[in-house]
Short mmCIF file of C-alpha atoms in Angstrom, two decimals:
data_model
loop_
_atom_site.label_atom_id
_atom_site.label_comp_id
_atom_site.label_asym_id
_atom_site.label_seq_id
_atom_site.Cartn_x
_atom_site.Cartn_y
_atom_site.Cartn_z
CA UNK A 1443 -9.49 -26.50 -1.86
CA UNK A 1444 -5.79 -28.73 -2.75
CA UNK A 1445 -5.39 -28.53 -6.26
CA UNK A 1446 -2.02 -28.64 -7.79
CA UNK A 1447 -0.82 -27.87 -10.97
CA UNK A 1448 2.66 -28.85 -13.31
CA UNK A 1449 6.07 -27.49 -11.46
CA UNK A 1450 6.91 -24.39 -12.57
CA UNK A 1451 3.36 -23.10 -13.49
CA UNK A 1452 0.61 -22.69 -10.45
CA UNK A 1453 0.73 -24.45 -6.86
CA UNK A 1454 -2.09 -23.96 -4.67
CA UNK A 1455 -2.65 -25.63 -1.76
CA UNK A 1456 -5.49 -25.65 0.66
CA UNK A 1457 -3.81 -22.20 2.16
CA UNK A 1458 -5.08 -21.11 -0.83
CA UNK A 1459 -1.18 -20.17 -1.31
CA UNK A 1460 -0.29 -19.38 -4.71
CA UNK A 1461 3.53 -19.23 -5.22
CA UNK A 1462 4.97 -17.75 -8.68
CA UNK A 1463 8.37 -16.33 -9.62
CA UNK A 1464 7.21 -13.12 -10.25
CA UNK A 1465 5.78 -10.31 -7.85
CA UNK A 1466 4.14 -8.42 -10.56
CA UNK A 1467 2.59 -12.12 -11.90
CA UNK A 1468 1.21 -12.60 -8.48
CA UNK A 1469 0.03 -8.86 -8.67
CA UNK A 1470 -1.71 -8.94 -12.01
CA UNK A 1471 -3.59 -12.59 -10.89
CA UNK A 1472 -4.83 -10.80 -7.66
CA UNK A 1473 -6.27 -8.48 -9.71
CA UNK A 1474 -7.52 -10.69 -12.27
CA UNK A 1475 -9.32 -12.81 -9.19
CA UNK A 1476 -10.96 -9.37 -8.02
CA UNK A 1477 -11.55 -8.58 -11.47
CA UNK A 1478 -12.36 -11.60 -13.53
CA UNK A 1479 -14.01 -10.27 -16.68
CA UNK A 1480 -10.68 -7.37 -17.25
CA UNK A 1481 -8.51 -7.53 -20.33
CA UNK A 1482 -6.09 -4.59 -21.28
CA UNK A 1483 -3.07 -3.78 -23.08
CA UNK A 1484 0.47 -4.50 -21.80
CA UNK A 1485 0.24 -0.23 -21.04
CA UNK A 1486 -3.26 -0.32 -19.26
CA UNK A 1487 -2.22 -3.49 -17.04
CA UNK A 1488 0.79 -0.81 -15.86
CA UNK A 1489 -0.79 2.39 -15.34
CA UNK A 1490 -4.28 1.29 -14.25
CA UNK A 1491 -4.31 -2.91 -12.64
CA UNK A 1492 -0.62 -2.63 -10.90
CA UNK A 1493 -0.66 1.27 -10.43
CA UNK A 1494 -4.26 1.35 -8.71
CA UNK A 1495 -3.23 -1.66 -6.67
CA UNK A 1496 0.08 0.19 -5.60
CA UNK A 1497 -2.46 3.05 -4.32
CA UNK A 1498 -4.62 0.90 -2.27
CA UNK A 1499 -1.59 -1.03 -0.43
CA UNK A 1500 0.10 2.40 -0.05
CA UNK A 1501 -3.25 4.43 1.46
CA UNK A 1502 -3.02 1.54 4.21
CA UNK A 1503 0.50 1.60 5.16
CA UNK A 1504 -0.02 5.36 5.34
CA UNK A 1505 -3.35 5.12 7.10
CA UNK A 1506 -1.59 3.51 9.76
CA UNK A 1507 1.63 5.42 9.88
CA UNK A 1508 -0.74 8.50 10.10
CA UNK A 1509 -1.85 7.01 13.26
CA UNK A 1510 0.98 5.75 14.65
CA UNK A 1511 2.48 9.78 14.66
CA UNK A 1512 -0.64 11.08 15.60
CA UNK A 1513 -0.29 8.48 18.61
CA UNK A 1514 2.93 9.78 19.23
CA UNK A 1515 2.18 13.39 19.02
CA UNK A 1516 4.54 14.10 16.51
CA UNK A 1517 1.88 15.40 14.29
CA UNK A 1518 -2.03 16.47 15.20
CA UNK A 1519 -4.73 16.02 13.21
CA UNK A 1520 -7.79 18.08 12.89
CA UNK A 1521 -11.14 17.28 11.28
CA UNK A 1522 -12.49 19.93 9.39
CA UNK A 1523 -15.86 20.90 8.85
CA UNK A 1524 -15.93 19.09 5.22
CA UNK A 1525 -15.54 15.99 7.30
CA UNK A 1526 -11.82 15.61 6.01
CA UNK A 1527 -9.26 14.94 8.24
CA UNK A 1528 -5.99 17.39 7.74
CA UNK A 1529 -2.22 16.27 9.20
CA UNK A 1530 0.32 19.05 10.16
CA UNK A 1531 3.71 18.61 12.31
CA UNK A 1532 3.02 19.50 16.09
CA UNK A 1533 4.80 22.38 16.55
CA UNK A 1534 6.00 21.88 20.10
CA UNK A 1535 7.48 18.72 18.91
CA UNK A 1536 9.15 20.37 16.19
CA UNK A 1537 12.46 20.68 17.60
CA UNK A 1538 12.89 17.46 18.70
CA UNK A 1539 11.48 16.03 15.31
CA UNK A 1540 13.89 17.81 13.97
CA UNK A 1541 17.43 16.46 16.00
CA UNK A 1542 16.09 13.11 14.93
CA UNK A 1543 16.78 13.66 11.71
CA UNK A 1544 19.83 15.52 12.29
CA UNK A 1545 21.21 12.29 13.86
CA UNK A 1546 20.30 10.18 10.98
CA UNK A 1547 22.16 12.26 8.35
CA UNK A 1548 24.88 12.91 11.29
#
């Protein structure tokens, strides 16, 4: 799709590349893309379009960093028998989990 609009409005390309000065414009049109028929109040957009967006990207990044300590073994996960999977620091790595931030603040 190449489709171009006036400068300083909407470019999109055939990357599909939509540029806009604003982050949070870009946010609210992703959502309005996923969610075509949604109208709200300048208070709804914030708490419930950009907010539940915020969630989802966060629960990814987090999803992975979970895995990337668990990988490690700087934490150890355990699946519990409501099928949810709890985190807690590995206690034999404790010590050494603990100089590394020593030597940050340090």
């Amino acid at each position: 799709m190449l489709c171009c609009f006036q400068k300083g409005m909407l470019n999109v390309n055939n990357d599909l590349l939509i540029t806009d000065k604003s982050q949070i414009g870009n946010k609210i049109l992703a959502y309005l893309v996923e969610n075509p028929k949604a109208q709200d109040t300048l208070e709804g957009i914030v708490e419930w379009w950009l907010l539940e967006r915020e969630i989802k990207f966060e629960t990814a990044r987090v999803k992975e960093a979970l895995a990337d300590l668990v990988a490690r073994g700087l934490i150890i996960e355990k699946k519990r028998s409501n099928s949810q999977i709890h985190y807690r620091i590995n206690p034999g790595m404790f010590k050494e989990i603990q100089e590394l931030f020593k030597q940050k603040v340090g």
